CSV table of C-alpha atoms in Angstrom, one decimal:
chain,number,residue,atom,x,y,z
A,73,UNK,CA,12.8,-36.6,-17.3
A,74,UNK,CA,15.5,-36.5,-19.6
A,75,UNK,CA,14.8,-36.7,-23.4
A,76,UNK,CA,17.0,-38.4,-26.0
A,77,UNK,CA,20.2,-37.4,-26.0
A,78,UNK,CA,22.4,-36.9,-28.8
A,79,UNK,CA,25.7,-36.1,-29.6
A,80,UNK,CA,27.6,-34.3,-31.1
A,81,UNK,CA,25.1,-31.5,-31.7
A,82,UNK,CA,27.0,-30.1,-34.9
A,83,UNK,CA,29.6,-32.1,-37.0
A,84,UNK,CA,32.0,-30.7,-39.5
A,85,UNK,CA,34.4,-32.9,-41.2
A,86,UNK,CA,36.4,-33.4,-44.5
A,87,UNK,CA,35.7,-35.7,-46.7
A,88,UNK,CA,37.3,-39.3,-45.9
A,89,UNK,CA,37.5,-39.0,-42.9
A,90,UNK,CA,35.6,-41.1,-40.2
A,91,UNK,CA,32.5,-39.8,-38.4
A,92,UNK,CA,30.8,-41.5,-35.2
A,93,UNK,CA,26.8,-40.0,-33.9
A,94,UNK,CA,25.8,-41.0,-30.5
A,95,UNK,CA,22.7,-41.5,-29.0
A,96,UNK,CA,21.1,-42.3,-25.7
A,97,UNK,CA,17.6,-43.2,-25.6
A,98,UNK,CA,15.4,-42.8,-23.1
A,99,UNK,CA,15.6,-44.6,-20.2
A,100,UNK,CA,13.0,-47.6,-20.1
A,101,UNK,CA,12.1,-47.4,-24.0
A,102,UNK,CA,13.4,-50.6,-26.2
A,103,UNK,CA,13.1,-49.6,-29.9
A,104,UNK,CA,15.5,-46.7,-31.1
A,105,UNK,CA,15.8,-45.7,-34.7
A,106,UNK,CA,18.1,-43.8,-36.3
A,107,UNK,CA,16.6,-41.3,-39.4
A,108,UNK,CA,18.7,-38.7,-41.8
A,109,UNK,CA,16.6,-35.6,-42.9
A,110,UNK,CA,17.6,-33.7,-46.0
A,111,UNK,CA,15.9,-30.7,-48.0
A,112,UNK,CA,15.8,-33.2,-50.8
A,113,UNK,CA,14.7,-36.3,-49.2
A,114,UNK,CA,12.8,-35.4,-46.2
A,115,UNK,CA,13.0,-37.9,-43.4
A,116,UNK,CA,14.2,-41.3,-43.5
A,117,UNK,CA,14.5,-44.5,-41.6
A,118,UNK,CA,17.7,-45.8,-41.6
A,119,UNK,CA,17.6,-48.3,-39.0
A,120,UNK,CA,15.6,-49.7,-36.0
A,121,UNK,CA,16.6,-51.6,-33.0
A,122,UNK,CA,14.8,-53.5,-30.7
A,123,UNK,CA,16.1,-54.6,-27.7
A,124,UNK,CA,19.5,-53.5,-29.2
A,125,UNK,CA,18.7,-56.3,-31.8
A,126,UNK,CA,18.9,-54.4,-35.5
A,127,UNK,CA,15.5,-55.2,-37.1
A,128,UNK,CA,15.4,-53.6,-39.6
A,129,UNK,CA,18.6,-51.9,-41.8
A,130,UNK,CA,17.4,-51.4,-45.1
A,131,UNK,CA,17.6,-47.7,-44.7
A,132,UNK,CA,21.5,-47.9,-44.3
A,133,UNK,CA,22.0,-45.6,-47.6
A,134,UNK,CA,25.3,-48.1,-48.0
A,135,UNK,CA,28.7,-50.0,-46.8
A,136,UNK,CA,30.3,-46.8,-45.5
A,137,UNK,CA,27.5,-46.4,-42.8
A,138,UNK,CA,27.3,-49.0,-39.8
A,139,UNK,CA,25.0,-48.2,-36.6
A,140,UNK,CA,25.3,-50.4,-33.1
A,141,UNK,CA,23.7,-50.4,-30.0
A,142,UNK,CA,26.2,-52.7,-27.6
A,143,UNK,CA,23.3,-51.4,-24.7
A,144,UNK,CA,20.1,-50.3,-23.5
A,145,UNK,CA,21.3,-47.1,-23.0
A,146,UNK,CA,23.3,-46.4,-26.2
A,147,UNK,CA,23.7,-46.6,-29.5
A,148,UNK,CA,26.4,-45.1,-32.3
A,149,UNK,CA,25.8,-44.5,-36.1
A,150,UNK,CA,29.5,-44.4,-37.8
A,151,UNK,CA,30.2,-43.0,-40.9
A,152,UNK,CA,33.3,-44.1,-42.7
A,153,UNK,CA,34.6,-42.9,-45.3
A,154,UNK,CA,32.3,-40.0,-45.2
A,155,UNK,CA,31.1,-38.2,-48.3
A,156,UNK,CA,29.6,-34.6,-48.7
A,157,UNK,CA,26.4,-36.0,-49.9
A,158,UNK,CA,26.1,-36.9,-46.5
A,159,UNK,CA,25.5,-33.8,-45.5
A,160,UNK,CA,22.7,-33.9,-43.4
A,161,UNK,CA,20.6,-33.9,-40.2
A,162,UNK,CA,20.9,-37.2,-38.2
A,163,UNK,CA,18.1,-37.8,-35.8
A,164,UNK,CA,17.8,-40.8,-32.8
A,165,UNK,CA,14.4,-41.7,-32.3
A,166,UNK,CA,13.5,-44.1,-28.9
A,167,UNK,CA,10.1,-45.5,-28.4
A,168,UNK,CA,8.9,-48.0,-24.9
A,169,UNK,CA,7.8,-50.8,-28.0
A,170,UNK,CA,7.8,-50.6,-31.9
A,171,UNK,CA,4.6,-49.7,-32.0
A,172,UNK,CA,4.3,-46.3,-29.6
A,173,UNK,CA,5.5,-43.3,-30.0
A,174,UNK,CA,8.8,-41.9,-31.3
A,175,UNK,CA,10.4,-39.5,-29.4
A,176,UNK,CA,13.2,-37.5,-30.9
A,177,UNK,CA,16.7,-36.5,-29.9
A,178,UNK,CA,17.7,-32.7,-31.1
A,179,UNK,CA,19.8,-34.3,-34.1
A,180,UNK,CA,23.3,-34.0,-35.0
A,181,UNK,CA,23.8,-31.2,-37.9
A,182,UNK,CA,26.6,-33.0,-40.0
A,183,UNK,CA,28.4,-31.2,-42.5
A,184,UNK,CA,31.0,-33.1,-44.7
A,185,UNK,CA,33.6,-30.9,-46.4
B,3,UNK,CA,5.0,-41.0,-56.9
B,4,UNK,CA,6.0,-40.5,-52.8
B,5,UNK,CA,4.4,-42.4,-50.3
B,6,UNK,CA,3.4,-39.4,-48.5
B,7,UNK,CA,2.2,-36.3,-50.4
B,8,UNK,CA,2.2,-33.1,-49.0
B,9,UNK,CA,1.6,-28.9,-50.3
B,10,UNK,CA,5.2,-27.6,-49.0
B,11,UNK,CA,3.3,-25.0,-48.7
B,12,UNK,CA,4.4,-22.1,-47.2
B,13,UNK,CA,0.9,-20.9,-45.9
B,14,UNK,CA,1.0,-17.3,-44.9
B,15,UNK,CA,-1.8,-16.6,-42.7
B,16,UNK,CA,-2.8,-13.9,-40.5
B,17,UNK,CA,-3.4,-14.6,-36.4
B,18,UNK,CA,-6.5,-15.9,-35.7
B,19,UNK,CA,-7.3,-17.5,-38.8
B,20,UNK,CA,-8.9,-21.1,-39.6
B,21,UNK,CA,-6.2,-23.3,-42.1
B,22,UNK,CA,-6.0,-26.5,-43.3
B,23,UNK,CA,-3.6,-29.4,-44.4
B,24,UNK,CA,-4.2,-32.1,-46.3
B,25,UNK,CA,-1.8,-34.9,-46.8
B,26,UNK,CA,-2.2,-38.2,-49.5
B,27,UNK,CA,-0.8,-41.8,-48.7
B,28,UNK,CA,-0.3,-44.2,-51.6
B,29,UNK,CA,-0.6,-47.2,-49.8
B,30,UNK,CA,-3.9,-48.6,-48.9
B,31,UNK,CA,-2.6,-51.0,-46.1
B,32,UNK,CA,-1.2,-48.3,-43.9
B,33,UNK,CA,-2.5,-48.8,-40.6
B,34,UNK,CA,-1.9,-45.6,-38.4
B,35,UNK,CA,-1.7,-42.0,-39.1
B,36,UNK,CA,0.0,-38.6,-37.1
B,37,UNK,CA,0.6,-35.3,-37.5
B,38,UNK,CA,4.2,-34.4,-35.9
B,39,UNK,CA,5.5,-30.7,-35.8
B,40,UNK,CA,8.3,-29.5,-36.4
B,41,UNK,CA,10.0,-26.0,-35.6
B,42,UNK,CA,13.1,-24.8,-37.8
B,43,UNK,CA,16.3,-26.4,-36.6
B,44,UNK,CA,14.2,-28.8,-34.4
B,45,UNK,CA,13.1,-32.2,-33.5
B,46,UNK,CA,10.0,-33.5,-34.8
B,47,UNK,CA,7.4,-34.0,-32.2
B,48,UNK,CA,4.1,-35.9,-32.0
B,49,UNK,CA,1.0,-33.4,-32.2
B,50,UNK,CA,-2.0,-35.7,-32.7
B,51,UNK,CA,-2.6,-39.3,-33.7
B,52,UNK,CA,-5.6,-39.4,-36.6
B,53,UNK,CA,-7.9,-41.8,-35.5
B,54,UNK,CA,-10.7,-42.8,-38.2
B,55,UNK,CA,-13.8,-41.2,-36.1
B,56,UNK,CA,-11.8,-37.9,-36.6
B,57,UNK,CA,-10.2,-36.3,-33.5
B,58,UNK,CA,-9.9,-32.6,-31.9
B,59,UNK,CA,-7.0,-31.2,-29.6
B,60,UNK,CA,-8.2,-27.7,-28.4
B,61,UNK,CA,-7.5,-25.8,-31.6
B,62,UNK,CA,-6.7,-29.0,-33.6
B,63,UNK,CA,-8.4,-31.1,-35.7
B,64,UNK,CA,-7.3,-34.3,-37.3
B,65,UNK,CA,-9.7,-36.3,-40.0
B,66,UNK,CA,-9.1,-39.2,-41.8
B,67,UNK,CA,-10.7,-40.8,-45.0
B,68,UNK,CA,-9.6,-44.2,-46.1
B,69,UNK,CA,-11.1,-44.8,-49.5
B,70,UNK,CA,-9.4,-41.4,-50.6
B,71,UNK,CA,-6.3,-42.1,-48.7
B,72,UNK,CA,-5.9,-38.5,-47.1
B,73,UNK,CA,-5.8,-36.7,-44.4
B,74,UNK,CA,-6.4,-33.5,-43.1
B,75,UNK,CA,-5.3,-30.8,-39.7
B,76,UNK,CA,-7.2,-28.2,-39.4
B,77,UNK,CA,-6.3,-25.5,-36.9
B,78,UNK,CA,-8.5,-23.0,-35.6
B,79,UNK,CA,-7.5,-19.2,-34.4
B,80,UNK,CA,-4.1,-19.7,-35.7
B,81,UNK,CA,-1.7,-18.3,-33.1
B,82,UNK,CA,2.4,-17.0,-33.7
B,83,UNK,CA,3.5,-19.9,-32.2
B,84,UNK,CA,1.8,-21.9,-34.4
B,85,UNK,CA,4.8,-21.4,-36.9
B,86,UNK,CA,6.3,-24.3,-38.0
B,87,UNK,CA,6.6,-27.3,-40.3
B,88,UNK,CA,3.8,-29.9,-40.1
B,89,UNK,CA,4.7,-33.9,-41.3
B,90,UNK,CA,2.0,-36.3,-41.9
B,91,UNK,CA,3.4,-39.5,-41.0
B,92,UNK,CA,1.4,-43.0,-42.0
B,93,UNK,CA,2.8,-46.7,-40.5
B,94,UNK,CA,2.6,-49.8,-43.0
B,95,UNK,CA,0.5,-52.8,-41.4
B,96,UNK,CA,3.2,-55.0,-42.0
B,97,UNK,CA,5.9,-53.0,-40.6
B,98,UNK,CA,3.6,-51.2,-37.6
B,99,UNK,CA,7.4,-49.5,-36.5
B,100,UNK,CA,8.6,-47.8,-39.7
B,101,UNK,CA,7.1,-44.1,-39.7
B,102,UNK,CA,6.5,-42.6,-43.5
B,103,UNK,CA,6.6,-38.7,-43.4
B,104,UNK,CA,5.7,-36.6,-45.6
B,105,UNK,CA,8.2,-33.6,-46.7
B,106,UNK,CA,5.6,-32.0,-44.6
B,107,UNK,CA,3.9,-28.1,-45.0
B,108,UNK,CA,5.2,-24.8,-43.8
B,109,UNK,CA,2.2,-22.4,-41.8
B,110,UNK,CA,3.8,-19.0,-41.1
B,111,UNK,CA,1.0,-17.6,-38.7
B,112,UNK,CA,1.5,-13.0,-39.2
B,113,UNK,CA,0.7,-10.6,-36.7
């Protein structure tokens, strides 16, 4: 079966300018959730969908960063204007109900010049 | 004070040896408890729920104590491919969805 997917695998961008993450959760599961993971910071929640509802977006570090999920089979995480601080591993998470367990994607590797 | 405490570690044992993690949560109303791994430039992946009995997986052991709000993995006859990053990761009970990790520990398992 296939995992999460993710892409793209590795992002490198100049500041400013606009970055879009895409992920496709497994098929079947109804909770995906988007995390960041830095040296500093370790793994965070940014947001959690259910049922391509947003629950829960209190992660969203601020106004430049927007996430949807127009389907059960995909969701984006934008980025715009992006900053180097955002520098950072981006991980999509997908789960069959809130409550079971998270799989991970591979992550997208995003470096901002 | 984090959430989630962990020893970064790295712990720099030799194959076949017995090591243990221990992890602290702040909050007494978190509800569920894991272990994940992770290997360098990888996902994390679930390795055990903790239950509150205490639970094994072949070489792995997960404990748990509530009323000093840690938990421990032990692993036994440490293998190479035991190598990697280990995240304790506690759930809130009012929020049973939102993972807490840990910055988790490093094991480098020698020849």
């Amino acid at each position: 079966d296939a995992g999460v997917i993710q892409s793209p695998r590795h992002e490198v961008t100049e500041m400013g300018q606009e970055v879009t993450l895409r992920c496709k959760p497994i098929s079947g599961h109804n909770s995906l959730f988007w995390y960041r993971q830095t040296m500093m910071r370790g793994l965070e929640l940014l947001i959690y969908f259910n049922n391509n509802v947003p629950i829960d977006d209190s992660g969203m570090p601020e106004d430049r960063f927007s996430a949807k999920m127009p389907n059960a089979s995909f969701s984006t995480l934008k980025i715009q204007p992006s900053e180097p601080r955002d520098s950072a591993v981006y991980f999509c998470a997908s789960a069959s109900r809130a409550q079971e367990t998270q799989y991970f994607g591979p992550g997208t590797r995003l470096l901002v010049l | 004070r984090k959430e989630v405490e962990q020893d970064p570690g790295p712990f720099n044992v030799p194959e076949g040896a017995t090591v243990a993690f221990n992890c602290t949560y702040s909050n007494s109303a978190s509800q569920s408890f894991f272990w994940y791994r992770q290997d360098c430039r990888k996902e994390p992946k679930l390795l055990m729920s903790v239950y509150s009995s205490g639970n094994e997986d072949g070489r792995f052991t997960a404990q748990l104590n509530r009323a000093s709000q840690y938990i421990s993995l032990l692993i036994r006859d440490s293998k190479l491919s035991d190598s990697a990053t280990y995240l304790c990761v506690v759930n809130m009970r009012d929020s049973s969805y939102k993972l807490i990790f840990g910055s988790g520990t490093r094991l480098l398992v020698r020849p």
